[in-house]
Amino acid sequence: MASLSDSRSDFLFRSDLEQVAPFVADLIRWEEERQARKLIMIPSESSAPKAVRQALGSVFQNVYAEGYPPLRMTRDPEERL
């Protein structure tokens, strides 16, 4: 039987934004509509394609990677990695 803390963490980590924070989900929807209606000429506010936004919001957000892999990893065959 799952404990109460397990069900809370499951709710936080597996639920959609709409369930966890409906107001934030609404804000995102409204901002998406606003950006679609207007021509924004500020370079720092340029629109990213939907596929890029989906990738940025994926599980890869949880991975920290910077720089190049160590030489030992680049010399190993791909199957070993």
CSV table of N, CA and C in Angstrom, one decimal:
chain,number,residue,atom,x,y,z
A,1,MET,N,0.8,-1.2,0.0
A,1,MET,CA,0.0,0.0,0.0
A,1,MET,C,0.9,1.2,0.0
A,2,ALA,N,0.6,2.2,-0.8
A,2,ALA,CA,1.4,3.4,-0.9
A,2,ALA,C,1.1,4.3,0.2
A,3,SER,N,2.1,4.9,0.7
A,3,SER,CA,2.0,5.9,1.8
A,3,SER,C,1.5,7.2,1.3
A,4,LEU,N,1.1,8.1,2.2
A,4,LEU,CA,0.6,9.4,1.9
A,4,LEU,C,1.7,10.2,1.2
A,5,SER,N,2.9,10.1,1.6
A,5,SER,CA,4.0,10.9,1.0
A,5,SER,C,4.3,10.4,-0.4
A,6,ASP,N,4.1,9.1,-0.6
A,6,ASP,CA,4.3,8.5,-2.0
A,6,ASP,C,3.2,9.1,-2.9
A,7,SER,N,2.0,9.2,-2.4
A,7,SER,CA,0.9,9.7,-3.3
A,7,SER,C,1.1,11.2,-3.6
A,8,ARG,N,1.7,11.9,-2.6
A,8,ARG,CA,1.9,13.3,-2.9
A,8,ARG,C,3.0,13.5,-3.9
A,9,SER,N,4.1,12.7,-3.8
A,9,SER,CA,5.2,12.9,-4.8
A,9,SER,C,4.7,12.4,-6.1
A,10,ASP,N,3.9,11.4,-6.2
A,10,ASP,CA,3.3,10.9,-7.4
A,10,ASP,C,2.5,12.0,-8.1
A,11,PHE,N,1.7,12.7,-7.2
A,11,PHE,CA,0.9,13.8,-7.7
A,11,PHE,C,1.7,14.9,-8.3
A,12,LEU,N,2.8,15.3,-7.6
A,12,LEU,CA,3.7,16.4,-8.1
A,12,LEU,C,4.5,16.0,-9.3
A,13,PHE,N,5.0,14.8,-9.4
A,13,PHE,CA,5.9,14.4,-10.5
A,13,PHE,C,5.2,13.8,-11.7
A,14,ARG,N,4.0,13.4,-11.5
A,14,ARG,CA,3.3,12.7,-12.7
A,14,ARG,C,2.1,13.4,-13.2
A,15,SER,N,1.6,14.4,-12.5
A,15,SER,CA,0.4,15.1,-12.9
A,15,SER,C,0.7,16.2,-13.9
A,16,ASP,N,-0.3,16.5,-14.7
A,16,ASP,CA,-0.2,17.6,-15.6
A,16,ASP,C,-0.2,19.0,-14.9
A,17,LEU,N,0.3,20.0,-15.6
A,17,LEU,CA,0.3,21.3,-15.0
A,17,LEU,C,-1.1,21.8,-14.7
A,18,GLU,N,-2.1,21.4,-15.6
A,18,GLU,CA,-3.5,21.8,-15.4
A,18,GLU,C,-4.0,21.3,-14.0
A,19,GLN,N,-3.5,20.1,-13.6
A,19,GLN,CA,-4.0,19.6,-12.3
A,19,GLN,C,-3.2,20.2,-11.1
A,20,VAL,N,-1.9,20.4,-11.3
A,20,VAL,CA,-1.1,21.0,-10.2
A,20,VAL,C,-1.3,22.5,-10.0
A,21,ALA,N,-1.4,23.2,-11.1
A,21,ALA,CA,-1.5,24.7,-11.0
A,21,ALA,C,-2.3,25.2,-12.2
A,22,PRO,N,-3.7,25.1,-12.1
A,22,PRO,CA,-4.5,25.5,-13.2
A,22,PRO,C,-4.4,26.9,-13.6
A,23,PHE,N,-4.1,27.8,-12.6
A,23,PHE,CA,-4.0,29.2,-12.9
A,23,PHE,C,-2.7,29.4,-13.8
A,24,VAL,N,-1.6,28.8,-13.5
A,24,VAL,CA,-0.4,28.9,-14.3
A,24,VAL,C,-0.6,28.3,-15.7
A,25,ALA,N,-1.4,27.2,-15.8
A,25,ALA,CA,-1.7,26.7,-17.1
A,25,ALA,C,-2.5,27.7,-17.9
A,26,ASP,N,-3.4,28.4,-17.3
A,26,ASP,CA,-4.2,29.4,-18.0
A,26,ASP,C,-3.3,30.6,-18.4
A,27,LEU,N,-2.4,31.0,-17.6
A,27,LEU,CA,-1.4,32.1,-17.9
A,27,LEU,C,-0.6,31.7,-19.1
A,28,ILE,N,-0.1,30.4,-19.2
A,28,ILE,CA,0.7,30.0,-20.3
A,28,ILE,C,-0.2,30.0,-21.6
A,29,ARG,N,-1.4,29.5,-21.5
A,29,ARG,CA,-2.3,29.5,-22.7
A,29,ARG,C,-2.6,30.9,-23.1
A,30,TRP,N,-2.8,31.9,-22.2
A,30,TRP,CA,-3.1,33.3,-22.6
A,30,TRP,C,-1.9,33.9,-23.2
A,31,GLU,N,-0.7,33.6,-22.7
A,31,GLU,CA,0.5,34.2,-23.3
A,31,GLU,C,0.8,33.6,-24.7
A,32,GLU,N,0.5,32.3,-24.8
A,32,GLU,CA,0.7,31.7,-26.2
A,32,GLU,C,-0.3,32.4,-27.2
A,33,GLU,N,-1.5,32.6,-26.8
A,33,GLU,CA,-2.5,33.3,-27.7
A,33,GLU,C,-2.0,34.8,-27.9
A,34,ARG,N,-1.5,35.5,-26.9
A,34,ARG,CA,-1.0,36.8,-27.1
A,34,ARG,C,0.1,36.9,-28.1
A,35,GLN,N,1.1,36.0,-28.0
A,35,GLN,CA,2.2,36.0,-28.9
A,35,GLN,C,1.8,35.6,-30.3
A,36,ALA,N,0.8,34.8,-30.4
A,36,ALA,CA,0.3,34.4,-31.8
A,36,ALA,C,-0.4,35.6,-32.5
A,37,ARG,N,-1.0,36.5,-31.7
A,37,ARG,CA,-1.8,37.6,-32.2
A,37,ARG,C,-0.9,38.8,-32.6
A,38,LYS,N,0.3,38.9,-32.0
A,38,LYS,CA,1.1,40.1,-32.1
A,38,LYS,C,2.4,39.8,-32.8
A,39,LEU,N,2.9,40.9,-33.4
A,39,LEU,CA,4.3,40.8,-34.0
A,39,LEU,C,5.2,41.4,-33.0
A,40,ILE,N,6.0,40.6,-32.4
A,40,ILE,CA,7.0,41.1,-31.4
A,40,ILE,C,8.3,41.3,-32.0
A,41,MET,N,8.8,42.5,-32.1
A,41,MET,CA,10.1,42.9,-32.7
A,41,MET,C,11.3,42.9,-31.8
A,42,ILE,N,11.1,42.5,-30.5
A,42,ILE,CA,12.2,42.5,-29.6
A,42,ILE,C,12.9,41.2,-29.7
A,43,PRO,N,14.2,41.3,-30.1
A,43,PRO,CA,15.0,40.0,-30.3
A,43,PRO,C,15.0,39.0,-29.2
A,44,SER,N,15.0,39.5,-27.9
A,44,SER,CA,15.1,38.6,-26.8
A,44,SER,C,13.7,38.0,-26.5
A,45,GLU,N,12.7,38.4,-27.2
A,45,GLU,CA,11.4,37.8,-27.1
A,45,GLU,C,10.9,37.1,-28.4
A,46,SER,N,11.9,36.7,-29.2
A,46,SER,CA,11.5,36.0,-30.4
A,46,SER,C,10.8,34.7,-30.1
A,47,SER,N,10.0,34.2,-31.0
A,47,SER,CA,9.2,33.0,-30.7
A,47,SER,C,10.1,31.7,-31.1
A,48,ALA,N,10.0,30.8,-30.2
A,48,ALA,CA,10.7,29.5,-30.5
A,48,ALA,C,9.6,28.6,-31.1
A,49,PRO,N,10.0,27.7,-32.0
A,49,PRO,CA,9.1,26.8,-32.6
A,49,PRO,C,8.5,25.8,-31.5
A,50,LYS,N,7.3,25.3,-31.8
A,50,LYS,CA,6.6,24.5,-30.9
A,50,LYS,C,7.5,23.3,-30.5
A,51,ALA,N,8.1,22.7,-31.5
A,51,ALA,CA,9.0,21.5,-31.2
A,51,ALA,C,10.1,21.8,-30.2
A,52,VAL,N,10.7,23.0,-30.3
A,52,VAL,CA,11.7,23.4,-29.4
A,52,VAL,C,11.2,23.6,-28.0
A,53,ARG,N,10.0,24.2,-27.9
A,53,ARG,CA,9.4,24.4,-26.6
A,53,ARG,C,9.0,23.0,-26.0
A,54,GLN,N,8.6,22.1,-26.8
A,54,GLN,CA,8.3,20.7,-26.3
A,54,GLN,C,9.6,20.0,-25.8
A,55,ALA,N,10.6,20.2,-26.5
A,55,ALA,CA,11.9,19.6,-26.1
A,55,ALA,C,12.4,20.2,-24.8
A,56,LEU,N,12.3,21.5,-24.7
A,56,LEU,CA,12.8,22.2,-23.5
A,56,LEU,C,11.9,21.8,-22.3
A,57,GLY,N,10.7,21.4,-22.5
A,57,GLY,CA,9.8,21.0,-21.4
A,57,GLY,C,9.8,19.5,-21.2
A,58,SER,N,10.7,18.8,-21.8
A,58,SER,CA,10.8,17.3,-21.7
A,58,SER,C,11.6,16.9,-20.5
A,59,VAL,N,11.8,15.6,-20.4
A,59,VAL,CA,12.6,15.0,-19.3
A,59,VAL,C,14.1,15.4,-19.4
A,60,PHE,N,14.5,15.9,-20.6
A,60,PHE,CA,15.9,16.4,-20.7
A,60,PHE,C,16.2,17.6,-19.9
A,61,GLN,N,15.1,18.3,-19.5
A,61,GLN,CA,15.3,19.4,-18.6
A,61,GLN,C,15.9,19.0,-17.2
A,62,ASN,N,15.8,17.7,-16.9
A,62,ASN,CA,16.3,17.2,-15.6
A,62,ASN,C,17.8,16.8,-15.7
A,63,VAL,N,18.3,16.8,-16.9
A,63,VAL,CA,19.7,16.4,-17.2
A,63,VAL,C,20.6,17.6,-17.3
A,64,TYR,N,21.7,17.6,-16.5
A,64,TYR,CA,22.7,18.7,-16.6
A,64,TYR,C,23.9,18.2,-17.4
A,65,ALA,N,24.2,18.9,-18.5
A,65,ALA,CA,25.3,18.5,-19.3
A,65,ALA,C,26.0,19.8,-19.8
A,66,GLU,N,27.3,19.8,-19.6
A,66,GLU,CA,28.0,21.0,-20.1
A,66,GLU,C,29.3,20.6,-20.6
A,67,GLY,N,29.7,21.1,-21.8
A,67,GLY,CA,31.0,20.8,-22.3
A,67,GLY,C,31.1,19.5,-23.1
A,68,TYR,N,32.3,19.0,-23.2
A,68,TYR,CA,32.5,17.7,-24.0
A,68,TYR,C,32.6,16.5,-23.1
A,69,PRO,N,32.3,15.3,-23.5
A,69,PRO,CA,32.5,14.2,-22.7
A,69,PRO,C,33.9,13.8,-22.5
A,70,PRO,N,34.3,13.1,-21.4
A,70,PRO,CA,35.7,12.8,-21.2
A,70,PRO,C,36.2,11.9,-22.4
A,71,LEU,N,37.5,11.9,-22.6
A,71,LEU,CA,38.1,11.1,-23.7
A,71,LEU,C,37.8,9.6,-23.6
A,72,ARG,N,37.7,9.1,-22.3
A,72,ARG,CA,37.5,7.7,-22.2
A,72,ARG,C,36.1,7.3,-22.7
A,73,MET,N,35.2,8.3,-22.7
A,73,MET,CA,33.8,8.0,-23.2
A,73,MET,C,33.8,8.1,-24.8
A,74,THR,N,34.6,8.9,-25.3
A,74,THR,CA,34.6,9.0,-26.8
A,74,THR,C,35.4,7.9,-27.5
A,75,ARG,N,36.2,7.2,-26.7
A,75,ARG,CA,37.0,6.1,-27.3
A,75,ARG,C,36.2,4.8,-27.2
A,76,ASP,N,35.3,4.7,-26.3
A,76,ASP,CA,34.5,3.4,-26.2
A,76,ASP,C,33.5,3.2,-27.3
A,77,PRO,N,33.3,2.0,-27.7
A,77,PRO,CA,32.2,1.8,-28.7
A,77,PRO,C,30.9,2.2,-28.2
A,78,GLU,N,30.0,2.6,-29.1
A,78,GLU,CA,28.7,3.1,-28.6
A,78,GLU,C,27.9,2.0,-27.8
A,79,GLU,N,28.0,0.8,-28.1
A,79,GLU,CA,27.3,-0.3,-27.4
A,79,GLU,C,27.7,-0.3,-25.9
A,80,ARG,N,29.0,0.0,-25.6
A,80,ARG,CA,29.5,0.0,-24.3
A,80,ARG,C,29.0,1.2,-23.5
A,81,LEU,N,28.7,2.3,-24.1
A,81,LEU,CA,28.2,3.5,-23.5
A,81,LEU,C,26.8,3.3,-23.0
